[in-house]
PDB file of C-alpha atoms in Angstrom:
ATOM      1  CA  MET A   1     -48.832  45.090   1.527  1.00 32.00           C
ATOM      2  CA  TRP A   2     -46.709  42.060   2.568  1.00 32.00           C
ATOM      3  CA  SER A   3     -48.268  39.784  -0.046  1.00 35.00           C
ATOM      4  CA  THR A   4     -47.390  42.263  -2.767  1.00 35.00           C
ATOM      5  CA  PHE A   5     -43.696  41.453  -2.268  1.00 33.00           C
ATOM      6  CA  THR A   6     -43.892  37.734  -1.555  1.00 36.00           C
ATOM      7  CA  PHE A   7     -46.515  36.390  -3.876  1.00 38.00           C
ATOM      8  CA  ASN A   8     -46.324  35.849  -7.606  1.00 47.00           C
ATOM      9  CA  THR A   9     -49.337  34.709  -9.591  1.00 55.00           C
ATOM     10  CA  SER A  10     -49.094  31.625 -11.785  1.00 68.00           C
ATOM     11  CA  ALA A  11     -49.480  33.947 -14.766  1.00 73.00           C
ATOM     12  CA  ASP A  12     -46.397  35.916 -13.700  1.00 77.00           C
ATOM     13  CA  ILE A  13     -44.365  32.762 -13.218  1.00 82.00           C
ATOM     14  CA  SER A  14     -45.486  31.413 -16.571  1.00 83.00           C
ATOM     15  CA  LYS A  15     -44.555  34.698 -18.215  1.00 87.00           C
ATOM     16  CA  ASN A  16     -41.123  34.666 -16.592  1.00 89.00           C
ATOM     17  CA  LEU A  17     -40.598  31.074 -17.684  1.00 89.00           C
ATOM     18  CA  ARG A  18     -41.535  31.891 -21.274  1.00 90.00           C
ATOM     19  CA  THR A  19     -39.139  34.830 -21.289  1.00 91.00           C
ATOM     20  CA  SER A  20     -36.304  32.721 -19.922  1.00 91.00           C
ATOM     21  CA  LEU A  21     -36.975  29.865 -22.340  1.00 91.00           C
ATOM     22  CA  GLU A  22     -37.074  32.218 -25.319  1.00 92.00           C
ATOM     23  CA  THR A  23     -33.796  33.764 -24.167  1.00 93.00           C
ATOM     24  CA  PHE A  24     -32.222  30.307 -23.988  1.00 92.00           C
ATOM     25  CA  VAL A  25     -33.415  29.425 -27.503  1.00 93.00           C
ATOM     26  CA  ARG A  26     -32.045  32.716 -28.837  1.00 93.00           C
ATOM     27  CA  LEU A  27     -28.676  32.247 -27.105  1.00 92.00           C
ATOM     28  CA  TYR A  28     -28.437  28.649 -28.260  1.00 91.00           C
ATOM     29  CA  GLY A  29     -29.094  29.682 -31.855  1.00 91.00           C
ATOM     30  CA  GLN A  30     -26.414  32.350 -31.647  1.00 91.00           C
ATOM     31  CA  ARG A  31     -23.805  30.125 -30.015  1.00 88.00           C
ATOM     32  CA  LYS A  32     -24.524  26.674 -31.416  1.00 88.00           C
ATOM     33  CA  ASP A  33     -21.821  26.748 -34.096  1.00 87.00           C
ATOM     34  CA  ASP A  34     -19.208  28.335 -31.820  1.00 87.00           C
ATOM     35  CA  LEU A  35     -20.072  25.825 -29.108  1.00 87.00           C
ATOM     36  CA  GLN A  36     -19.639  22.883 -31.462  1.00 87.00           C
ATOM     37  CA  GLN A  37     -16.356  24.275 -32.754  1.00 89.00           C
ATOM     38  CA  ALA A  38     -15.046  24.836 -29.217  1.00 88.00           C
ATOM     39  CA  SER A  39     -16.054  21.289 -28.291  1.00 88.00           C
ATOM     40  CA  GLU A  40     -14.221  19.829 -31.284  1.00 88.00           C
ATOM     41  CA  HIS A  41     -11.114  21.902 -30.552  1.00 87.00           C
ATOM     42  CA  PHE A  42     -10.989  20.664 -26.979  1.00 87.00           C
ATOM     43  CA  MET A  43     -11.525  17.016 -27.913  1.00 86.00           C
ATOM     44  CA  HIS A  44      -8.812  17.310 -30.569  1.00 86.00           C
ATOM     45  CA  ALA A  45      -6.410  18.832 -28.033  1.00 83.00           C
ATOM     46  CA  ALA A  46      -7.230  16.091 -25.511  1.00 82.00           C
ATOM     47  CA  ALA A  47      -6.629  13.441 -28.173  1.00 83.00           C
ATOM     48  CA  LEU A  48      -3.209  14.975 -28.921  1.00 80.00           C
ATOM     49  CA  VAL A  49      -2.261  14.767 -25.238  1.00 79.00           C
ATOM     50  CA  ASP A  50      -3.213  11.094 -25.162  1.00 76.00           C
ATOM     51  CA  LYS A  51      -1.412  10.380 -28.443  1.00 78.00           C
ATOM     52  CA  LYS A  52       1.718  12.154 -27.232  1.00 73.00           C
ATOM     53  CA  HIS A  53       1.664  10.031 -24.107  1.00 71.00           C
ATOM     54  CA  GLU A  54       1.452   6.832 -26.169  1.00 74.00           C
ATOM     55  CA  ASP A  55       4.248   8.032 -28.468  1.00 70.00           C
ATOM     56  CA  ASP A  56       6.425   8.816 -25.464  1.00 68.00           C
ATOM     57  CA  LYS A  57       5.809   5.371 -23.986  1.00 71.00           C
ATOM     58  CA  MET A  58       6.980   3.824 -27.258  1.00 76.00           C
ATOM     59  CA  ALA A  59      10.019   6.116 -27.336  1.00 71.00           C
ATOM     60  CA  GLN A  60      10.859   5.193 -23.745  1.00 69.00           C
ATOM     61  CA  ALA A  61      10.710   1.501 -24.634  1.00 72.00           C
ATOM     62  CA  LEU A  62      12.978   1.984 -27.656  1.00 76.00           C
ATOM     63  CA  LEU A  63      15.428   4.076 -25.667  1.00 75.00           C
ATOM     64  CA  GLY A  64      15.403   1.397 -22.990  1.00 76.00           C
ATOM     65  CA  VAL A  65      16.453  -1.194 -25.549  1.00 81.00           C
ATOM     66  CA  PHE A  66      19.154   1.158 -26.829  1.00 83.00           C
ATOM     67  CA  GLY A  67      20.369   1.714 -23.266  1.00 85.00           C
ATOM     68  CA  GLY A  68      20.386  -2.029 -22.728  1.00 86.00           C
ATOM     69  CA  ALA A  69      22.551  -2.524 -25.812  1.00 89.00           C
ATOM     70  CA  ILE A  70      25.073   0.004 -24.495  1.00 89.00           C
ATOM     71  CA  GLY A  71      24.941  -1.702 -21.115  1.00 90.00           C
ATOM     72  CA  ILE A  72      25.738  -5.079 -22.667  1.00 92.00           C
ATOM     73  CA  VAL A  73      28.814  -3.781 -24.492  1.00 93.00           C
ATOM     74  CA  PHE A  74      30.290  -1.702 -21.684  1.00 92.00           C
ATOM     75  CA  GLY A  75      29.229  -4.151 -18.986  1.00 91.00           C
ATOM     76  CA  GLY A  76      30.720  -7.103 -20.823  1.00 92.00           C
ATOM     77  CA  VAL A  77      34.030  -5.407 -21.666  1.00 93.00           C
ATOM     78  CA  THR A  78      34.621  -3.816 -18.270  1.00 93.00           C
ATOM     79  CA  GLY A  79      33.325  -6.952 -16.566  1.00 90.00           C
ATOM     80  CA  GLY A  80      35.944  -9.011 -18.367  1.00 91.00           C
ATOM     81  CA  VAL A  81      38.724  -6.606 -17.379  1.00 92.00           C
ATOM     82  CA  TRP A  82      37.686  -6.508 -13.720  1.00 93.00           C
ATOM     83  CA  ALA A  83      37.203 -10.278 -13.735  1.00 89.00           C
ATOM     84  CA  ALA A  84      40.734 -10.776 -15.033  1.00 91.00           C
ATOM     85  CA  LEU A  85      42.117  -8.643 -12.217  1.00 91.00           C
ATOM     86  CA  GLY A  86      39.960 -10.455  -9.665  1.00 87.00           C
ATOM     87  CA  ALA A  87      40.871 -13.893 -10.984  1.00 86.00           C
ATOM     88  CA  VAL A  88      44.593 -13.084 -11.023  1.00 88.00           C
ATOM     89  CA  SER A  89      44.374 -11.836  -7.449  1.00 86.00           C
ATOM     90  CA  ALA A  90      42.409 -14.909  -6.348  1.00 83.00           C
ATOM     91  CA  ALA A  91      44.720 -17.294  -8.187  1.00 79.00           C
ATOM     92  CA  THR A  92      47.816 -15.602  -6.765  1.00 82.00           C
ATOM     93  CA  TYR A  93      46.440 -15.814  -3.247  1.00 76.00           C
ATOM     94  CA  ALA A  94      45.424 -19.468  -3.713  1.00 73.00           C
ATOM     95  CA  LYS A  95      48.804 -20.321  -5.243  1.00 69.00           C
ATOM     96  CA  PHE A  96      50.594 -18.569  -2.420  1.00 72.00           C
ATOM     97  CA  CYS A  97      48.623 -20.634   0.083  1.00 71.00           C
ATOM     98  CA  GLY A  98      49.321 -23.757  -1.926  1.00 62.00           C
ATOM     99  CA  ASN A  99      45.638 -24.537  -2.485  1.00 66.00           C
ATOM    100  CA  VAL A 100      45.623 -24.569  -6.277  1.00 68.00           C
ATOM    101  CA  SER A 101      47.760 -25.898  -9.092  1.00 76.00           C
ATOM    102  CA  ALA A 102      48.906 -23.877 -12.092  1.00 76.00           C
ATOM    103  CA  ALA A 103      46.443 -25.701 -14.366  1.00 79.00           C
ATOM    104  CA  SER A 104      43.572 -25.058 -11.992  1.00 80.00           C
ATOM    105  CA  ALA A 105      44.571 -21.422 -11.697  1.00 79.00           C
ATOM    106  CA  THR A 106      44.543 -21.103 -15.477  1.00 84.00           C
ATOM    107  CA  VAL A 107      41.125 -22.721 -15.750  1.00 86.00           C
ATOM    108  CA  GLY A 108      39.907 -20.527 -12.911  1.00 85.00           C
ATOM    109  CA  PHE A 109      41.235 -17.420 -14.653  1.00 88.00           C
ATOM    110  CA  VAL A 110      39.418 -18.269 -17.897  1.00 90.00           C
ATOM    111  CA  GLY A 111      36.220 -19.164 -16.033  1.00 90.00           C
ATOM    112  CA  GLY A 112      36.424 -15.986 -14.000  1.00 89.00           C
ATOM    113  CA  VAL A 113      36.841 -13.792 -17.070  1.00 92.00           C
ATOM    114  CA  PHE A 114      33.917 -15.550 -18.731  1.00 94.00           C
ATOM    115  CA  GLY A 115      31.821 -15.089 -15.592  1.00 91.00           C
ATOM    116  CA  GLY A 116      32.732 -11.395 -15.432  1.00 91.00           C
ATOM    117  CA  VAL A 117      31.773 -10.875 -19.070  1.00 94.00           C
ATOM    118  CA  VAL A 118      28.445 -12.689 -18.611  1.00 94.00           C
ATOM    119  CA  GLY A 119      27.628 -11.008 -15.297  1.00 92.00           C
ATOM    120  CA  GLY A 120      28.614  -7.541 -16.516  1.00 93.00           C
ATOM    121  CA  ALA A 121      26.773  -7.873 -19.824  1.00 94.00           C
ATOM    122  CA  PHE A 122      23.609  -9.315 -18.267  1.00 93.00           C
ATOM    123  CA  SER A 123      23.401  -6.784 -15.449  1.00 92.00           C
ATOM    124  CA  GLY A 124      24.524  -3.950 -17.708  1.00 91.00           C
ATOM    125  CA  PHE A 125      21.670  -4.746 -20.073  1.00 92.00           C
ATOM    126  CA  ILE A 126      19.072  -4.685 -17.314  1.00 90.00           C
ATOM    127  CA  GLY A 127      20.537  -1.644 -15.571  1.00 88.00           C
ATOM    128  CA  GLY A 128      21.025   0.252 -18.830  1.00 87.00           C
ATOM    129  CA  SER A 129      17.490  -0.504 -20.014  1.00 87.00           C
ATOM    130  CA  VAL A 130      15.852   0.524 -16.748  1.00 86.00           C
ATOM    131  CA  GLY A 131      18.077   3.554 -16.219  1.00 84.00           C
ATOM    132  CA  VAL A 132      17.556   4.986 -19.705  1.00 82.00           C
ATOM    133  CA  ALA A 133      13.802   4.263 -19.694  1.00 79.00           C
ATOM    134  CA  ALA A 134      13.528   6.047 -16.356  1.00 78.00           C
ATOM    135  CA  LEU A 135      15.587   8.941 -17.714  1.00 76.00           C
ATOM    136  CA  ALA A 136      13.267   9.244 -20.711  1.00 70.00           C
ATOM    137  CA  ALA A 137      10.277   9.337 -18.324  1.00 67.00           C
ATOM    138  CA  GLY A 138      11.858  12.184 -16.374  1.00 65.00           C
ATOM    139  CA  ILE A 139      12.805  10.037 -13.377  1.00 69.00           C
ATOM    140  CA  GLU A 140      16.311  10.023 -11.960  1.00 64.00           C
ATOM    141  CA  ALA A 141      16.749   6.306 -11.238  1.00 61.00           C
ATOM    142  CA  HIS A 142      20.483   6.495 -10.668  1.00 61.00           C
ATOM    143  CA  GLY A 143      21.756   6.528  -7.098  1.00 71.00           C
ATOM    144  CA  ILE A 144      23.158   4.464  -4.253  1.00 77.00           C
ATOM    145  CA  VAL A 145      20.175   2.134  -4.090  1.00 77.00           C
ATOM    146  CA  SER A 146      20.068   1.381  -7.819  1.00 81.00           C
ATOM    147  CA  ASP A 147      23.861   1.098  -8.035  1.00 83.00           C
ATOM    148  CA  SER A 148      23.836  -1.392  -5.173  1.00 88.00           C
ATOM    149  CA  LEU A 149      21.090  -3.370  -6.852  1.00 88.00           C
ATOM    150  CA  TRP A 150      22.849  -3.691 -10.212  1.00 88.00           C
ATOM    151  CA  PHE A 151      26.183  -4.437  -8.508  1.00 91.00           C
ATOM    152  CA  THR A 152      24.535  -7.218  -6.499  1.00 92.00           C
ATOM    153  CA  VAL A 153      22.885  -8.721  -9.581  1.00 92.00           C
ATOM    154  CA  GLY A 154      26.148  -8.612 -11.508  1.00 91.00           C
ATOM    155  CA  PHE A 155      28.143  -9.946  -8.561  1.00 93.00           C
ATOM    156  CA  ALA A 156      25.778 -12.906  -8.118  1.00 94.00           C
ATOM    157  CA  THR A 157      25.495 -13.683 -11.835  1.00 93.00           C
ATOM    158  CA  GLY A 158      29.226 -13.381 -12.501  1.00 91.00           C
ATOM    159  CA  GLY A 159      30.142 -15.353  -9.406  1.00 91.00           C
ATOM    160  CA  ALA A 160      27.759 -18.202 -10.244  1.00 93.00           C
ATOM    161  CA  THR A 161      28.964 -18.377 -13.860  1.00 92.00           C
ATOM    162  CA  GLY A 162      32.623 -18.165 -12.906  1.00 89.00           C
ATOM    163  CA  SER A 163      32.193 -20.864 -10.254  1.00 89.00           C
ATOM    164  CA  THR A 164      30.600 -23.188 -12.788  1.00 90.00           C
ATOM    165  CA  PHE A 165      33.496 -22.932 -15.225  1.00 87.00           C
ATOM    166  CA  GLY A 166      36.440 -22.042 -12.991  1.00 85.00           C
ATOM    167  CA  GLY A 167      35.871 -23.183  -9.447  1.00 87.00           C
ATOM    168  CA  SER A 168      36.737 -20.896  -6.546  1.00 86.00           C
ATOM    169  CA  VAL A 169      39.147 -18.774  -8.558  1.00 86.00           C
ATOM    170  CA  GLY A 170      36.573 -18.387 -11.315  1.00 85.00           C
ATOM    171  CA  ALA A 171      33.891 -17.507  -8.771  1.00 90.00           C
ATOM    172  CA  ALA A 172      36.015 -14.727  -7.283  1.00 90.00           C
ATOM    173  CA  GLY A 173      36.963 -13.290 -10.660  1.00 89.00           C
ATOM    174  CA  GLY A 174      33.429 -13.590 -12.061  1.00 90.00           C
ATOM    175  CA  ALA A 175      31.867 -11.953  -8.996  1.00 92.00           C
ATOM    176  CA  VAL A 176      34.256  -8.983  -9.089  1.00 93.00           C
ATOM    177  CA  GLY A 177      33.907  -8.600 -12.857  1.00 92.00           C
ATOM    178  CA  GLY A 178      30.138  -9.002 -12.860  1.00 91.00           C
ATOM    179  CA  GLY A 179      29.608  -6.470 -10.066  1.00 92.00           C
ATOM    180  CA  PHE A 180      31.842  -3.732 -11.459  1.00 94.00           C
ATOM    181  CA  GLY A 181      30.825  -4.505 -15.029  1.00 92.00           C
ATOM    182  CA  ALA A 182      27.196  -3.947 -14.059  1.00 91.00           C
ATOM    183  CA  LEU A 183      28.035  -0.543 -12.571  1.00 90.00           C
ATOM    184  CA  HIS A 184      30.098   0.570 -15.562  1.00 91.00           C
ATOM    185  CA  GLY A 185      27.565  -0.714 -18.079  1.00 91.00           C
ATOM    186  CA  THR A 186      24.610   1.004 -16.378  1.00 90.00           C
ATOM    187  CA  LYS A 187      26.421   4.296 -15.844  1.00 89.00           C
ATOM    188  CA  ALA A 188      27.776   4.317 -19.396  1.00 89.00           C
ATOM    189  CA  ALA A 189      24.312   3.735 -20.874  1.00 88.00           C
ATOM    190  CA  VAL A 190      22.688   6.512 -18.859  1.00 86.00           C
ATOM    191  CA  TYR A 191      25.569   8.928 -19.434  1.00 84.00           C
ATOM    192  CA  LEU A 192      25.798   8.433 -23.200  1.00 84.00           C
ATOM    193  CA  VAL A 193      22.039   8.634 -23.782  1.00 81.00           C
ATOM    194  CA  ARG A 194      21.778  11.724 -21.571  1.00 78.00           C
ATOM    195  CA  LYS A 195      24.540  13.386 -23.604  1.00 76.00           C
ATOM    196  CA  ALA A 196      22.938  12.414 -26.909  1.00 71.00           C
ATOM    197  CA  ILE A 197      19.394  13.507 -26.006  1.00 67.00           C
ATOM    198  CA  ASP A 198      18.343  16.564 -24.014  1.00 57.00           C
ATOM    199  CA  PHE A 199      15.936  15.274 -21.376  1.00 54.00           C
ATOM    200  CA  PRO A 200      14.173  17.977 -19.349  1.00 49.00           C
ATOM    201  CA  SER A 201      13.860  17.398 -15.615  1.00 46.00           C
ATOM    202  CA  LYS A 202      10.565  16.222 -14.160  1.00 45.00           C
ATOM    203  CA  THR A 203       8.269  18.923 -12.784  1.00 38.00           C
ATOM    204  CA  LYS A 204       4.597  19.180 -11.914  1.00 40.00           C
ATOM    205  CA  VAL A 205       4.052  21.403 -14.952  1.00 37.00           C
ATOM    206  CA  ARG A 206       5.052  18.457 -17.090  1.00 45.00           C
ATOM    207  CA  LYS A 207       2.492  16.165 -15.438  1.00 43.00           C
ATOM    208  CA  GLY A 208       5.139  13.488 -15.292  1.00 46.00           C
ATOM    209  CA  ASN A 209       6.303  13.962 -18.863  1.00 45.00           C
ATOM    210  CA  GLY A 210       8.048  17.124 -20.107  1.00 48.00           C
ATOM    211  CA  LYS A 211       7.197  16.471 -23.759  1.00 47.00           C
ATOM    212  CA  LEU A 212       3.509  16.908 -22.971  1.00 49.00           C
ATOM    213  CA  THR A 213       3.838  20.531 -21.831  1.00 60.00           C
ATOM    214  CA  LYS A 214       2.766  22.161 -25.087  1.00 71.00           C
ATOM    215  CA  GLU A 215      -0.140  19.774 -25.589  1.00 68.00           C
ATOM    216  CA  VAL A 216      -1.286  20.188 -21.985  1.00 74.00           C
ATOM    217  CA  VAL A 217      -1.310  23.985 -22.235  1.00 77.00           C
ATOM    218  CA  THR A 218      -3.307  23.795 -25.469  1.00 80.00           C
ATOM    219  CA  MET A 219      -5.782  21.351 -23.945  1.00 80.00           C
ATOM    220  CA  GLN A 220      -6.327  23.533 -20.881  1.00 80.00           C
ATOM    221  CA  LYS A 221      -6.847  26.629 -23.032  1.00 84.00           C
ATOM    222  CA  THR A 222      -9.350  24.968 -25.355  1.00 87.00           C
ATOM    223  CA  GLY A 223     -11.138  23.495 -22.334  1.00 85.00           C
ATOM    224  CA  ALA A 224     -11.415  26.938 -20.766  1.00 85.00           C
ATOM    225  CA  ASP A 225     -12.681  28.351 -24.083  1.00 87.00           C
ATOM    226  CA  PHE A 226     -15.364  25.678 -24.263  1.00 88.00           C
ATOM    227  CA  ILE A 227     -16.553  26.326 -20.699  1.00 88.00           C
ATOM    228  CA  LYS A 228     -16.610  30.066 -21.443  1.00 88.00           C
ATOM    229  CA  SER A 229     -18.734  29.526 -24.551  1.00 89.00           C
ATOM    230  CA  VAL A 230     -21.267  27.559 -22.486  1.00 92.00           C
ATOM    231  CA  GLU A 231     -21.495  30.051 -19.596  1.00 92.00           C
ATOM    232  CA  PRO A 232     -24.288  32.309 -20.965  1.00 92.00           C
ATOM    233  CA  LEU A 233     -26.444  29.246 -21.645  1.00 93.00           C
ATOM    234  CA  VAL A 234     -25.676  27.842 -18.200  1.00 93.00           C
ATOM    235  CA  ASP A 235     -26.636  31.136 -16.546  1.00 94.00           C
ATOM    236  CA  GLU A 236     -29.978  31.127 -18.358  1.00 93.00           C
ATOM    237  CA  LEU A 237     -30.575  27.472 -17.521  1.00 93.00           C
ATOM    238  CA  LYS A 238     -30.083  28.278 -13.849  1.00 94.00           C
ATOM    239  CA  THR A 239     -32.859  30.826 -14.148  1.00 93.00           C
ATOM    240  CA  VAL A 240     -35.051  28.251 -15.881  1.00 92.00           C
ATOM    241  CA  GLN A 241     -34.313  25.796 -13.106  1.00 93.00           C
ATOM    242  CA  GLU A 242     -35.322  28.295 -10.416  1.00 92.00           C
ATOM    243  CA  ILE A 243     -38.634  29.019 -12.159  1.00 90.00           C
ATOM    244  CA  CYS A 244     -39.315  25.310 -12.728  1.00 89.00           C
ATOM    245  CA  ASP A 245     -38.769  24.727  -9.012  1.00 88.00           C
ATOM    246  CA  GLN A 246     -41.559  27.212  -8.344  1.00 88.00           C
ATOM    247  CA  MET A 247     -43.776  25.256 -10.728  1.00 87.00           C
ATOM    248  CA  ALA A 248     -42.814  21.815  -9.428  1.00 81.00           C
ATOM    249  CA  SER A 249     -46.450  20.748  -9.187  1.00 81.00           C
ATOM    250  CA  CYS A 250     -47.035  21.465 -12.871  1.00 84.00           C
ATOM    251  CA  ASP A 251     -46.602  18.366 -15.029  1.00 85.00           C
ATOM    252  CA  ALA A 252     -46.035  20.460 -18.166  1.00 84.00           C
ATOM    253  CA  VAL A 253     -42.622  21.705 -17.004  1.00 88.00           C
ATOM    254  CA  LYS A 254     -41.233  18.368 -15.778  1.00 90.00           C
ATOM    255  CA  GLY A 255     -39.582  17.545 -19.099  1.00 92.00           C
ATOM    256  CA  VAL A 256     -37.766  20.885 -19.179  1.00 92.00           C
ATOM    257  CA  ALA A 257     -36.918  20.661 -15.475  1.00 92.00           C
ATOM    258  CA  ASN A 258     -35.383  17.198 -15.838  1.00 94.00           C
ATOM    259  CA  GLN A 259     -33.386  18.106 -18.936  1.00 94.00           C
ATOM    260  CA  THR A 260     -32.195  21.329 -17.314  1.00 94.00           C
ATOM    261  CA  ALA A 261     -30.847  19.341 -14.359  1.00 94.00           C
ATOM    262  CA  LYS A 262     -29.087  16.870 -16.681  1.00 95.00           C
ATOM    263  CA  THR A 263     -27.481  19.636 -18.753  1.00 94.00           C
ATOM    264  CA  LEU A 264     -26.254  21.596 -15.746  1.00 95.00           C
ATOM    265  CA  ALA A 265     -24.908  18.399 -14.177  1.00 95.00           C
ATOM    266  CA  ALA A 266     -22.932  17.610 -17.355  1.00 93.00           C
ATOM    267  CA  VAL A 267     -21.344  21.070 -17.409  1.00 92.00           C
ATOM    268  CA  ASN A 268     -20.539  20.965 -13.689  1.00 93.00           C
ATOM    269  CA  ALA A 269     -18.934  17.535 -14.074  1.00 92.00           C
ATOM    270  CA  MET A 270     -16.629  18.756 -16.834  1.00 91.00           C
ATOM    271  CA  GLU A 271     -15.649  21.871 -14.865  1.00 89.00           C
ATOM    272  CA  LYS A 272     -14.734  19.732 -11.848  1.00 90.00           C
ATOM    273  CA  THR A 273     -12.721  17.328 -13.995  1.00 86.00           C
ATOM    274  CA  MET A 274     -10.803  20.171 -15.638  1.00 85.00           C
ATOM    275  CA  ASN A 275     -10.051  21.775 -12.274  1.00 83.00           C
ATOM    276  CA  HIS A 276      -8.883  18.434 -10.914  1.00 80.00           C
ATOM    277  CA  SER A 277      -6.606  17.839 -13.897  1.00 76.00           C
ATOM    278  CA  GLN A 278      -4.859  21.180 -13.360  1.00 72.00           C
ATOM    279  CA  MET A 279      -3.980  20.239  -9.780  1.00 70.00           C
ATOM    280  CA  GLU A 280      -3.044  16.616 -10.543  1.00 59.00           C
ATOM    281  CA  ALA A 281       0.682  15.831 -10.659  1.00 59.00           C
ATOM    282  CA  ASP A 282       0.373  12.078 -11.137  1.00 66.00           C
ATOM    283  CA  GLU A 283       0.660  11.300 -14.844  1.00 68.00           C
ATOM    284  CA  SER A 284      -1.748   8.357 -14.974  1.00 71.00           C
ATOM    285  CA  GLU A 285      -4.407  10.230 -12.995  1.00 77.00           C
ATOM    286  CA  PHE A 286      -3.929  13.320 -15.135  1.00 76.00           C
ATOM    287  CA  LEU A 287      -4.426  11.327 -18.328  1.00 78.00           C
ATOM    288  CA  ARG A 288      -7.546   9.739 -16.834  1.00 82.00           C
ATOM    289  CA  CYS A 289      -8.905  13.247 -16.213  1.00 82.00           C
ATOM    290  CA  VAL A 290      -8.124  14.215 -19.803  1.00 83.00           C
ATOM    291  CA  LYS A 291     -10.082  11.280 -21.214  1.00 85.00           C
ATOM    292  CA  GLU A 292     -12.971  11.864 -18.832  1.00 87.00           C
ATOM    293  CA  ALA A 293     -13.173  15.577 -19.665  1.00 87.00           C
ATOM    294  CA  SER A 294     -13.109  14.760 -23.384  1.00 87.00           C
ATOM    295  CA  SER A 295     -16.068  12.384 -22.969  1.00 88.00           C
ATOM    296  CA  GLN A 296     -17.967  14.963 -20.929  1.00 88.00           C
ATOM    297  CA  CYS A 297     -17.267  17.651 -23.519  1.00 89.00           C
ATOM    298  CA  LYS A 298     -18.800  15.422 -26.178  1.00 89.00           C
ATOM    299  CA  ILE A 299     -21.952  14.943 -24.100  1.00 92.00           C
ATOM    300  CA  ILE A 300     -22.655  18.623 -23.347  1.00 92.00           C
ATOM    301  CA  PRO A 301     -23.612  19.727 -26.900  1.00 92.00           C
ATOM    302  CA  VAL A 302     -25.962  16.724 -27.092  1.00 93.00           C
ATOM    303  CA  GLU A 303     -27.590  17.685 -23.784  1.00 94.00           C
ATOM    304  CA  LEU A 304     -28.000  21.268 -24.968  1.00 94.00           C
ATOM    305  CA  GLN A 305     -29.615  20.092 -28.214  1.00 93.00           C
ATOM    306  CA  MET A 306     -32.051  17.963 -26.217  1.00 94.00           C
ATOM    307  CA  MET A 307     -32.656  20.954 -23.960  1.00 94.00           C
ATOM    308  CA  ARG A 308     -33.664  23.097 -26.911  1.00 94.00           C
ATOM    309  CA  GLU A 309     -36.086  20.420 -28.104  1.00 93.00           C
ATOM    310  CA  GLU A 310     -37.721  20.239 -24.670  1.00 92.00           C
ATOM    311  CA  VAL A 311     -37.919  24.035 -24.508  1.00 92.00           C
ATOM    312  CA  GLU A 312     -39.561  24.311 -27.929  1.00 91.00           C
ATOM    313  CA  LYS A 313     -42.164  21.716 -26.954  1.00 90.00           C
ATOM    314  CA  LEU A 314     -42.958  23.617 -23.750  1.00 89.00           C
ATOM    315  CA  LEU A 315     -43.164  26.993 -25.492  1.00 87.00           C
ATOM    316  CA  VAL A 316     -45.909  25.657 -27.730  1.00 85.00           C
ATOM    317  CA  SER A 317     -48.041  24.853 -24.673  1.00 79.00           C
ATOM    318  CA  LEU A 318     -47.399  28.078 -22.746  1.00 67.00           C
TER     319      LEU A 318
END
């Protein structure tokens, strides 16, 4: 009585295997075209995500240059104005203390203004470029730390230039002009570009880049459609795998067993990659997942085709 429930004859197993293999061939024939179409749709959507990312990187670079140009103009002009005020104050103090002549004060004033213009323009270009590029990438790189950095760069550059051409008075004027010119140039670049272009804020949905949202949603949908189209075949292959495990000692089924394992592994790998991409907030890692899933999606139809060939060879011998 016990053996009736626990023992299957080799004939029964062979019959079950044939039934499962024939079901797979029938399902594959019915779904082959839809499967190929779903695969192509997903790979196309993944390619659009990657292309959009590359386009955005180019746009960020161009906007950075534009921001730098604004930074040069505003940094240079405001740097010159602040440098003039700083040089006048320094010259007045030095004159009051009797440490500088009128001619030296004049030279110092000119050198200070020049230093302020150079320091403000140079630092404004760097600050404007970085600030606008960060803004385009959805990153708010505009705060106390960044302001202090650009002010320091402008202060040092303007002071060194002013000192070279105007001595101590020029150094004071150039440092003041360069520091404040850097701040004004950077802030002006970020402000004007932000007003001219509507940049969405950075969120996890954007995967680090808001302009990818539409493409990401499309990619995830087509990926889910592809996995759904494969599911009936995967379910049948799992049955084939279970039966092949029962016939592990039979050399005739080894080809089918090996190909079944490879096909199921390919599908599982893509599912894991897709799931990982949906949880990934880091842009570079997300894009890596997209490329990997696209490659895996390309492999699956090939594995299924090879699976059908192995199945047809086995059916002839059963």
